Amino acid sequence: MIEYCQQLENCIVTAKKHCGKDFAMKRIKEKIETSTGVRWVTGTSKKEVEQRKRAIIEADLMQTLQPQVSTAPLFKAYAEAYMTRYKLRKIGANTMVGYRSYLTNHLYPAFGDLPIDSITVDRVQDFMLLEADNGSAKASINRIMQLLTQIMDSAVEDELIIKNPCKSKRLYNPSEKQCKVLPYSPGVYKQMERLLPLLPTDTDKLYLGLSMYAGLRQGEIIALRWEDVDFDLGFIRVRRAIQYAAKNVGTIKPPKTDNGVR
């Protein structure tokens, strides 16, 4: 027996020298794709490797399905910062009043408390559907969407979101309500002409006359100066308009566009 054990030990020593390493059970190595990249799984048998792979897949799936806490700012906070930084000094007072109305009455109720990276194409489309159901005209929805698109474009530049959901080709404006600006009908125009001399003051007559015959807007009429009127040639030059930042608080500025100067 002692002689047999000695022979076995000699065989093991010889095998170690021949292989250049200690005896060990052969290990199987396979790679697996996970949400974080490639991982290698080893085991002493195919069954052991499969069990380990299954455990890794299940753990990875659970991690993926867990709700992720967004670190992106809420839409309202981001929109306020955007308006202050990029819009406040670049747009007219009237336009800012309009933007404030869009934010307060439309965008904030829909998106204000959401992280900005959670605003999806579906949520934007649902918002447009709701606006249409509430009676908003197609043009009004387009103007609100224009502001929302600008805010989300800024979020893309700030790398808070990858794509702007407002630019999806799937989006459509469902409103059938149209805002139409119609000229005075001949009947209404004749009524206004009969009314004009009956107005109590010259100021009232001048205001209505400029609106009827010159086609001036309210803000353009109020901002007129004597130097804007050429009595010899019989024309009025429109070079400024009053813009209201709040009720009864207005400032006189040049028209917002070049077409407004005429």
PDB file of C-alpha atoms in Angstrom:
ATOM      1  CA  MET A   1       0.000   0.000   0.000  1.00  0.00           C
ATOM      2  CA  ILE A   2       2.823   2.357   0.882  1.00  0.00           C
ATOM      3  CA  GLU A   3       4.516   1.526  -2.382  1.00  0.00           C
ATOM      4  CA  TYR A   4       1.286   2.253  -4.325  1.00  0.00           C
ATOM      5  CA  CYS A   5       0.851   5.670  -2.683  1.00  0.00           C
ATOM      6  CA  GLN A   6       4.443   6.510  -3.463  1.00  0.00           C
ATOM      7  CA  GLN A   7       3.887   5.639  -7.118  1.00  0.00           C
ATOM      8  CA  LEU A   8       0.723   7.797  -7.230  1.00  0.00           C
ATOM      9  CA  GLU A   9       2.562  10.760  -5.729  1.00  0.00           C
ATOM     10  CA  ASN A  10       5.340  10.385  -8.275  1.00  0.00           C
ATOM     11  CA  CYS A  11       2.766  10.399 -11.084  1.00  0.00           C
ATOM     12  CA  ILE A  12       1.203  13.618  -9.764  1.00  0.00           C
ATOM     13  CA  VAL A  13       4.590  15.323  -9.491  1.00  0.00           C
ATOM     14  CA  THR A  14       5.447  14.222 -13.020  1.00  0.00           C
ATOM     15  CA  ALA A  15       2.125  15.515 -14.335  1.00  0.00           C
ATOM     16  CA  LYS A  16       2.625  18.883 -12.625  1.00  0.00           C
ATOM     17  CA  LYS A  17       6.026  19.265 -14.198  1.00  0.00           C
ATOM     18  CA  HIS A  18       4.684  18.264 -17.589  1.00  0.00           C
ATOM     19  CA  CYS A  19       1.704  20.669 -17.509  1.00  0.00           C
ATOM     20  CA  GLY A  20       3.588  23.519 -15.846  1.00  0.00           C
ATOM     21  CA  LYS A  21       0.704  24.186 -13.433  1.00  0.00           C
ATOM     22  CA  ASP A  22      -1.229  22.630 -10.607  1.00  0.00           C
ATOM     23  CA  PHE A  23      -4.054  20.324 -11.409  1.00  0.00           C
ATOM     24  CA  ALA A  24      -7.403  22.080 -11.341  1.00  0.00           C
ATOM     25  CA  MET A  25     -10.778  21.311 -12.724  1.00  0.00           C
ATOM     26  CA  LYS A  26     -11.348  22.769 -16.200  1.00  0.00           C
ATOM     27  CA  ARG A  27     -13.369  26.040 -16.019  1.00  0.00           C
ATOM     28  CA  ILE A  28     -15.864  27.175 -18.636  1.00  0.00           C
ATOM     29  CA  LYS A  29     -15.953  30.859 -19.572  1.00  0.00           C
ATOM     30  CA  GLU A  30     -18.797  32.590 -21.449  1.00  0.00           C
ATOM     31  CA  LYS A  31     -19.727  36.220 -22.019  1.00  0.00           C
ATOM     32  CA  ILE A  32     -23.134  37.816 -21.534  1.00  0.00           C
ATOM     33  CA  GLU A  33     -24.601  41.197 -22.577  1.00  0.00           C
ATOM     34  CA  THR A  34     -26.096  43.334 -19.799  1.00  0.00           C
ATOM     35  CA  SER A  35     -27.466  46.862 -19.612  1.00  0.00           C
ATOM     36  CA  THR A  36     -24.075  48.047 -18.369  1.00  0.00           C
ATOM     37  CA  GLY A  37     -21.998  46.178 -20.954  1.00  0.00           C
ATOM     38  CA  VAL A  38     -20.355  42.774 -21.435  1.00  0.00           C
ATOM     39  CA  ARG A  39     -19.726  40.502 -18.445  1.00  0.00           C
ATOM     40  CA  TRP A  40     -17.798  37.232 -18.339  1.00  0.00           C
ATOM     41  CA  VAL A  41     -19.256  34.256 -16.460  1.00  0.00           C
ATOM     42  CA  THR A  42     -17.148  31.265 -15.412  1.00  0.00           C
ATOM     43  CA  GLY A  43     -17.940  27.908 -13.870  1.00  0.00           C
ATOM     44  CA  THR A  44     -16.760  24.340 -13.612  1.00  0.00           C
ATOM     45  CA  SER A  45     -19.671  23.018 -15.661  1.00  0.00           C
ATOM     46  CA  LYS A  46     -22.081  24.136 -18.329  1.00  0.00           C
ATOM     47  CA  LYS A  47     -24.937  23.879 -15.831  1.00  0.00           C
ATOM     48  CA  GLU A  48     -23.167  26.116 -13.314  1.00  0.00           C
ATOM     49  CA  VAL A  49     -22.416  28.734 -15.982  1.00  0.00           C
ATOM     50  CA  GLU A  50     -26.052  28.765 -17.143  1.00  0.00           C
ATOM     51  CA  GLN A  51     -27.277  29.200 -13.567  1.00  0.00           C
ATOM     52  CA  ARG A  52     -24.941  32.131 -13.018  1.00  0.00           C
ATOM     53  CA  LYS A  53     -25.934  33.717 -16.326  1.00  0.00           C
ATOM     54  CA  ARG A  54     -29.615  33.402 -15.434  1.00  0.00           C
ATOM     55  CA  ALA A  55     -29.032  35.048 -12.051  1.00  0.00           C
ATOM     56  CA  ILE A  56     -27.158  37.947 -13.673  1.00  0.00           C
ATOM     57  CA  ILE A  57     -29.902  38.455 -16.283  1.00  0.00           C
ATOM     58  CA  GLU A  58     -32.638  38.490 -13.624  1.00  0.00           C
ATOM     59  CA  ALA A  59     -30.728  40.982 -11.461  1.00  0.00           C
ATOM     60  CA  ASP A  60     -30.048  43.202 -14.482  1.00  0.00           C
ATOM     61  CA  LEU A  61     -33.717  43.110 -15.466  1.00  0.00           C
ATOM     62  CA  MET A  62     -34.846  44.073 -11.966  1.00  0.00           C
ATOM     63  CA  GLN A  63     -32.395  46.973 -11.950  1.00  0.00           C
ATOM     64  CA  THR A  64     -33.674  48.147 -15.343  1.00  0.00           C
ATOM     65  CA  LEU A  65     -37.326  47.951 -14.303  1.00  0.00           C
ATOM     66  CA  GLN A  66     -36.819  49.949 -11.119  1.00  0.00           C
ATOM     67  CA  PRO A  67     -38.062  53.536 -11.532  1.00  0.00           C
ATOM     68  CA  GLN A  68     -35.165  55.905 -12.022  1.00  0.00           C
ATOM     69  CA  VAL A  69     -35.193  59.141 -10.034  1.00  0.00           C
ATOM     70  CA  SER A  70     -34.713  62.015 -12.460  1.00  0.00           C
ATOM     71  CA  THR A  71     -32.167  64.677 -11.599  1.00  0.00           C
ATOM     72  CA  ALA A  72     -33.441  67.032 -14.312  1.00  0.00           C
ATOM     73  CA  PRO A  73     -35.118  70.287 -13.209  1.00  0.00           C
ATOM     74  CA  LEU A  74     -38.887  70.589 -13.214  1.00  0.00           C
ATOM     75  CA  PHE A  75     -40.347  72.159 -16.335  1.00  0.00           C
ATOM     76  CA  LYS A  76     -41.656  75.241 -14.514  1.00  0.00           C
ATOM     77  CA  ALA A  77     -38.303  76.022 -12.875  1.00  0.00           C
ATOM     78  CA  TYR A  78     -36.445  75.555 -16.149  1.00  0.00           C
ATOM     79  CA  ALA A  79     -38.964  77.615 -18.133  1.00  0.00           C
ATOM     80  CA  GLU A  80     -38.736  80.497 -15.651  1.00  0.00           C
ATOM     81  CA  ALA A  81     -34.946  80.507 -15.898  1.00  0.00           C
ATOM     82  CA  TYR A  82     -35.161  80.376 -19.697  1.00  0.00           C
ATOM     83  CA  MET A  83     -37.597  83.294 -19.878  1.00  0.00           C
ATOM     84  CA  THR A  84     -35.459  85.430 -17.572  1.00  0.00           C
ATOM     85  CA  ARG A  85     -32.170  84.639 -19.280  1.00  0.00           C
ATOM     86  CA  TYR A  86     -33.125  84.591 -22.957  1.00  0.00           C
ATOM     87  CA  LYS A  87     -36.467  86.334 -23.443  1.00  0.00           C
ATOM     88  CA  LEU A  88     -36.957  89.131 -20.926  1.00  0.00           C
ATOM     89  CA  ARG A  89     -34.752  91.715 -22.678  1.00  0.00           C
ATOM     90  CA  LYS A  90     -35.249  90.527 -26.243  1.00  0.00           C
ATOM     91  CA  ILE A  91     -39.006  90.739 -26.735  1.00  0.00           C
ATOM     92  CA  GLY A  92     -41.609  93.467 -26.407  1.00  0.00           C
ATOM     93  CA  ALA A  93     -43.779  93.968 -23.371  1.00  0.00           C
ATOM     94  CA  ASN A  94     -46.938  92.821 -25.162  1.00  0.00           C
ATOM     95  CA  THR A  95     -45.232  89.645 -26.334  1.00  0.00           C
ATOM     96  CA  MET A  96     -44.007  88.923 -22.817  1.00  0.00           C
ATOM     97  CA  VAL A  97     -47.545  89.335 -21.496  1.00  0.00           C
ATOM     98  CA  GLY A  98     -48.705  86.804 -24.077  1.00  0.00           C
ATOM     99  CA  TYR A  99     -45.933  84.366 -23.174  1.00  0.00           C
ATOM    100  CA  ARG A 100     -46.803  84.697 -19.495  1.00  0.00           C
ATOM    101  CA  SER A 101     -50.390  83.833 -20.311  1.00  0.00           C
ATOM    102  CA  TYR A 102     -49.324  80.752 -22.282  1.00  0.00           C
ATOM    103  CA  LEU A 103     -47.147  79.572 -19.401  1.00  0.00           C
ATOM    104  CA  THR A 104     -49.538  80.280 -16.535  1.00  0.00           C
ATOM    105  CA  ASN A 105     -52.786  79.181 -18.157  1.00  0.00           C
ATOM    106  CA  HIS A 106     -51.634  76.359 -20.417  1.00  0.00           C
ATOM    107  CA  LEU A 107     -48.087  74.996 -20.105  1.00  0.00           C
ATOM    108  CA  TYR A 108     -47.608  75.045 -16.329  1.00  0.00           C
ATOM    109  CA  PRO A 109     -50.868  73.209 -15.545  1.00  0.00           C
ATOM    110  CA  ALA A 110     -49.850  70.493 -18.022  1.00  0.00           C
ATOM    111  CA  PHE A 111     -46.080  70.191 -17.498  1.00  0.00           C
ATOM    112  CA  GLY A 112     -45.055  72.463 -14.614  1.00  0.00           C
ATOM    113  CA  ASP A 113     -44.437  69.767 -11.977  1.00  0.00           C
ATOM    114  CA  LEU A 114     -42.825  67.248 -14.354  1.00  0.00           C
ATOM    115  CA  PRO A 115     -39.055  66.758 -14.718  1.00  0.00           C
ATOM    116  CA  ILE A 116     -38.230  68.229 -18.092  1.00  0.00           C
ATOM    117  CA  ASP A 117     -36.738  64.943 -19.308  1.00  0.00           C
ATOM    118  CA  SER A 118     -40.057  63.159 -18.688  1.00  0.00           C
ATOM    119  CA  ILE A 119     -41.963  65.232 -21.265  1.00  0.00           C
ATOM    120  CA  THR A 120     -42.502  62.781 -24.119  1.00  0.00           C
ATOM    121  CA  VAL A 121     -44.061  63.017 -27.562  1.00  0.00           C
ATOM    122  CA  ASP A 122     -47.195  61.306 -26.229  1.00  0.00           C
ATOM    123  CA  ARG A 123     -47.532  63.838 -23.415  1.00  0.00           C
ATOM    124  CA  VAL A 124     -47.160  66.724 -25.846  1.00  0.00           C
ATOM    125  CA  GLN A 125     -49.806  65.242 -28.137  1.00  0.00           C
ATOM    126  CA  ASP A 126     -52.165  64.695 -25.188  1.00  0.00           C
ATOM    127  CA  PHE A 127     -51.665  68.356 -24.275  1.00  0.00           C
ATOM    128  CA  MET A 128     -52.621  69.481 -27.780  1.00  0.00           C
ATOM    129  CA  LEU A 129     -55.707  67.253 -27.734  1.00  0.00           C
ATOM    130  CA  LEU A 130     -56.768  68.695 -24.381  1.00  0.00           C
ATOM    131  CA  GLU A 131     -56.290  72.253 -25.635  1.00  0.00           C
ATOM    132  CA  ALA A 132     -58.495  71.509 -28.637  1.00  0.00           C
ATOM    133  CA  ASP A 133     -61.143  69.894 -26.415  1.00  0.00           C
ATOM    134  CA  ASN A 134     -61.135  73.036 -24.247  1.00  0.00           C
ATOM    135  CA  GLY A 135     -61.942  75.177 -27.271  1.00  0.00           C
ATOM    136  CA  SER A 136     -58.526  76.645 -28.124  1.00  0.00           C
ATOM    137  CA  ALA A 137     -58.237  77.736 -31.748  1.00  0.00           C
ATOM    138  CA  LYS A 138     -55.692  76.137 -34.060  1.00  0.00           C
ATOM    139  CA  ALA A 139     -53.660  79.361 -34.223  1.00  0.00           C
ATOM    140  CA  SER A 140     -53.629  79.678 -30.421  1.00  0.00           C
ATOM    141  CA  ILE A 141     -52.357  76.118 -30.007  1.00  0.00           C
ATOM    142  CA  ASN A 142     -49.665  76.801 -32.609  1.00  0.00           C
ATOM    143  CA  ARG A 143     -48.461  79.874 -30.692  1.00  0.00           C
ATOM    144  CA  ILE A 144     -48.358  77.963 -27.399  1.00  0.00           C
ATOM    145  CA  MET A 145     -46.479  75.121 -29.078  1.00  0.00           C
ATOM    146  CA  GLN A 146     -43.992  77.599 -30.539  1.00  0.00           C
ATOM    147  CA  LEU A 147     -43.035  78.723 -27.036  1.00  0.00           C
ATOM    148  CA  LEU A 148     -42.894  75.140 -25.731  1.00  0.00           C
ATOM    149  CA  THR A 149     -40.653  74.170 -28.659  1.00  0.00           C
ATOM    150  CA  GLN A 150     -38.238  77.015 -27.875  1.00  0.00           C
ATOM    151  CA  ILE A 151     -38.005  75.967 -24.224  1.00  0.00           C
ATOM    152  CA  MET A 152     -37.392  72.324 -25.127  1.00  0.00           C
ATOM    153  CA  ASP A 153     -34.793  73.345 -27.742  1.00  0.00           C
ATOM    154  CA  SER A 154     -32.916  75.110 -24.958  1.00  0.00           C
ATOM    155  CA  ALA A 155     -33.108  71.944 -22.840  1.00  0.00           C
ATOM    156  CA  VAL A 156     -31.512  70.000 -25.709  1.00  0.00           C
ATOM    157  CA  GLU A 157     -28.663  72.528 -25.887  1.00  0.00           C
ATOM    158  CA  ASP A 158     -28.211  72.222 -22.116  1.00  0.00           C
ATOM    159  CA  GLU A 159     -27.995  68.412 -22.584  1.00  0.00           C
ATOM    160  CA  LEU A 160     -30.967  67.795 -20.288  1.00  0.00           C
ATOM    161  CA  ILE A 161     -32.789  65.885 -23.029  1.00  0.00           C
ATOM    162  CA  ILE A 162     -31.568  64.147 -26.175  1.00  0.00           C
ATOM    163  CA  LYS A 163     -34.340  65.162 -28.576  1.00  0.00           C
ATOM    164  CA  ASN A 164     -37.049  67.797 -28.621  1.00  0.00           C
ATOM    165  CA  PRO A 165     -40.393  65.952 -28.371  1.00  0.00           C
ATOM    166  CA  CYS A 166     -42.183  68.950 -29.892  1.00  0.00           C
ATOM    167  CA  LYS A 167     -40.445  68.316 -33.229  1.00  0.00           C
ATOM    168  CA  SER A 168     -41.799  64.813 -33.730  1.00  0.00           C
ATOM    169  CA  LYS A 169     -43.434  64.294 -37.124  1.00  0.00           C
ATOM    170  CA  ARG A 170     -46.202  62.354 -35.386  1.00  0.00           C
ATOM    171  CA  LEU A 171     -47.592  65.461 -33.694  1.00  0.00           C
ATOM    172  CA  TYR A 172     -50.634  67.141 -35.173  1.00  0.00           C
ATOM    173  CA  ASN A 173     -52.884  70.028 -34.208  1.00  0.00           C
ATOM    174  CA  PRO A 174     -56.394  68.585 -33.802  1.00  0.00           C
ATOM    175  CA  SER A 175     -58.258  71.881 -33.427  1.00  0.00           C
ATOM    176  CA  GLU A 176     -60.742  72.728 -36.170  1.00  0.00           C
ATOM    177  CA  LYS A 177     -61.473  76.147 -34.706  1.00  0.00           C
ATOM    178  CA  GLN A 178     -60.018  78.882 -36.884  1.00  0.00           C
ATOM    179  CA  CYS A 179     -59.264  82.499 -35.980  1.00  0.00           C
ATOM    180  CA  LYS A 180     -60.254  84.625 -38.940  1.00  0.00           C
ATOM    181  CA  VAL A 181     -59.724  88.348 -39.261  1.00  0.00           C
ATOM    182  CA  LEU A 182     -62.418  89.622 -41.575  1.00  0.00           C
ATOM    183  CA  PRO A 183     -62.714  93.115 -43.073  1.00  0.00           C
ATOM    184  CA  TYR A 184     -65.737  95.235 -42.324  1.00  0.00           C
ATOM    185  CA  SER A 185     -68.722  94.253 -44.399  1.00  0.00           C
ATOM    186  CA  PRO A 186     -70.235  97.043 -46.532  1.00  0.00           C
ATOM    187  CA  GLY A 187     -73.225  97.163 -44.192  1.00  0.00           C
ATOM    188  CA  VAL A 188     -71.111  97.551 -41.059  1.00  0.00           C
ATOM    189  CA  TYR A 189     -68.918 100.131 -42.786  1.00  0.00           C
ATOM    190  CA  LYS A 190     -71.953 102.252 -43.664  1.00  0.00           C
ATOM    191  CA  GLN A 191     -73.199 102.043 -40.080  1.00  0.00           C
ATOM    192  CA  MET A 192     -69.808 103.253 -38.814  1.00  0.00           C
ATOM    193  CA  GLU A 193     -69.853 106.157 -41.271  1.00  0.00           C
ATOM    194  CA  ARG A 194     -73.275 107.186 -39.985  1.00  0.00           C
ATOM    195  CA  LEU A 195     -72.051 106.827 -36.393  1.00  0.00           C
ATOM    196  CA  LEU A 196     -68.854 108.840 -36.881  1.00  0.00           C
ATOM    197  CA  PRO A 197     -70.372 112.378 -36.851  1.00  0.00           C
ATOM    198  CA  LEU A 198     -72.579 111.457 -33.890  1.00  0.00           C
ATOM    199  CA  LEU A 199     -69.673 110.697 -31.545  1.00  0.00           C
ATOM    200  CA  PRO A 200     -69.517 113.120 -28.584  1.00  0.00           C
ATOM    201  CA  THR A 201     -65.912 114.336 -28.856  1.00  0.00           C
ATOM    202  CA  ASP A 202     -63.417 115.126 -31.592  1.00  0.00           C
ATOM    203  CA  THR A 203     -61.027 112.632 -30.008  1.00  0.00           C
ATOM    204  CA  ASP A 204     -63.562 109.839 -30.433  1.00  0.00           C
ATOM    205  CA  LYS A 205     -64.185 110.872 -34.032  1.00  0.00           C
ATOM    206  CA  LEU A 206     -60.463 110.996 -34.775  1.00  0.00           C
ATOM    207  CA  TYR A 207     -59.878 107.583 -33.198  1.00  0.00           C
ATOM    208  CA  LEU A 208     -62.653 105.866 -35.157  1.00  0.00           C
ATOM    209  CA  GLY A 209     -61.729 107.690 -38.362  1.00  0.00           C
ATOM    210  CA  LEU A 210     -58.084 106.587 -38.202  1.00  0.00           C
ATOM    211  CA  SER A 211     -59.192 103.034 -37.581  1.00  0.00           C
ATOM    212  CA  MET A 212     -61.708 103.055 -40.444  1.00  0.00           C
ATOM    213  CA  TYR A 213     -59.878 104.984 -43.150  1.00  0.00           C
ATOM    214  CA  ALA A 214     -56.191 104.411 -42.317  1.00  0.00           C
ATOM    215  CA  GLY A 215     -56.433 100.903 -40.898  1.00  0.00           C
ATOM    216  CA  LEU A 216     -54.341 101.754 -37.843  1.00  0.00           C
ATOM    217  CA  ARG A 217     -54.298  99.545 -34.781  1.00  0.00           C
ATOM    218  CA  GLN A 218     -55.208 100.834 -31.344  1.00  0.00           C
ATOM    219  CA  GLY A 219     -51.587 100.982 -30.146  1.00  0.00           C
ATOM    220  CA  GLU A 220     -50.504 102.789 -33.327  1.00  0.00           C
ATOM    221  CA  ILE A 221     -53.241 105.425 -32.993  1.00  0.00           C
ATOM    222  CA  ILE A 222     -52.375 106.167 -29.363  1.00  0.00           C
ATOM    223  CA  ALA A 223     -48.655 106.482 -30.192  1.00  0.00           C
ATOM    224  CA  LEU A 224     -49.136 108.953 -33.083  1.00  0.00           C
ATOM    225  CA  ARG A 225     -47.312 112.294 -32.905  1.00  0.00           C
ATOM    226  CA  TRP A 226     -47.845 115.450 -34.943  1.00  0.00           C
ATOM    227  CA  GLU A 227     -44.572 114.876 -36.770  1.00  0.00           C
ATOM    228  CA  ASP A 228     -45.991 111.584 -38.061  1.00  0.00           C
ATOM    229  CA  VAL A 229     -48.718 113.406 -40.036  1.00  0.00           C
ATOM    230  CA  ASP A 230     -47.962 115.117 -43.357  1.00  0.00           C
ATOM    231  CA  PHE A 231     -50.954 117.349 -44.103  1.00  0.00           C
ATOM    232  CA  ASP A 232     -49.517 118.576 -47.427  1.00  0.00           C
ATOM    233  CA  LEU A 233     -49.057 115.114 -48.925  1.00  0.00           C
ATOM    234  CA  GLY A 234     -51.957 113.610 -47.009  1.00  0.00           C
ATOM    235  CA  PHE A 235     -50.318 110.608 -45.410  1.00  0.00           C
ATOM    236  CA  ILE A 236     -49.537 109.264 -41.951  1.00  0.00           C
ATOM    237  CA  ARG A 237     -46.251 107.579 -41.097  1.00  0.00           C
ATOM    238  CA  VAL A 238     -46.453 104.755 -38.556  1.00  0.00           C
ATOM    239  CA  ARG A 239     -43.160 104.661 -36.658  1.00  0.00           C
ATOM    240  CA  ARG A 240     -44.127 103.627 -33.139  1.00  0.00           C
ATOM    241  CA  ALA A 241     -46.812 101.860 -31.121  1.00  0.00           C
ATOM    242  CA  ILE A 242     -47.746 101.620 -27.478  1.00  0.00           C
ATOM    243  CA  GLN A 243     -47.105  98.241 -25.861  1.00  0.00           C
ATOM    244  CA  TYR A 244     -48.768  97.270 -22.614  1.00  0.00           C
ATOM    245  CA  ALA A 245     -46.773  95.319 -20.038  1.00  0.00           C
ATOM    246  CA  ALA A 246     -49.735  95.326 -17.658  1.00  0.00           C
ATOM    247  CA  LYS A 247     -53.214  96.782 -17.476  1.00  0.00           C
ATOM    248  CA  ASN A 248     -53.084 100.558 -18.028  1.00  0.00           C
ATOM    249  CA  VAL A 249     -49.255 100.489 -18.025  1.00  0.00           C
ATOM    250  CA  GLY A 250     -47.790 101.017 -21.474  1.00  0.00           C
ATOM    251  CA  THR A 251     -44.574 102.111 -23.131  1.00  0.00           C
ATOM    252  CA  ILE A 252     -44.137 103.605 -26.600  1.00  0.00           C
ATOM    253  CA  LYS A 253     -41.705 101.636 -28.752  1.00  0.00           C
ATOM    254  CA  PRO A 254     -40.992 101.056 -32.449  1.00  0.00           C
ATOM    255  CA  PRO A 255     -43.154  98.364 -34.059  1.00  0.00           C
ATOM    256  CA  LYS A 256     -42.019  94.804 -33.345  1.00  0.00           C
ATOM    257  CA  THR A 257     -41.338  94.036 -37.012  1.00  0.00           C
ATOM    258  CA  ASP A 258     -40.061  95.982 -40.021  1.00  0.00           C
ATOM    259  CA  ASN A 259     -43.454  95.507 -41.677  1.00  0.00           C
ATOM    260  CA  GLY A 260     -45.006  97.476 -38.826  1.00  0.00           C
ATOM    261  CA  VAL A 261     -43.142 100.595 -39.973  1.00  0.00           C
ATOM    262  CA  ARG A 262     -45.068 102.072 -42.894  1.00  0.00           C
TER     263      ARG A 262
END
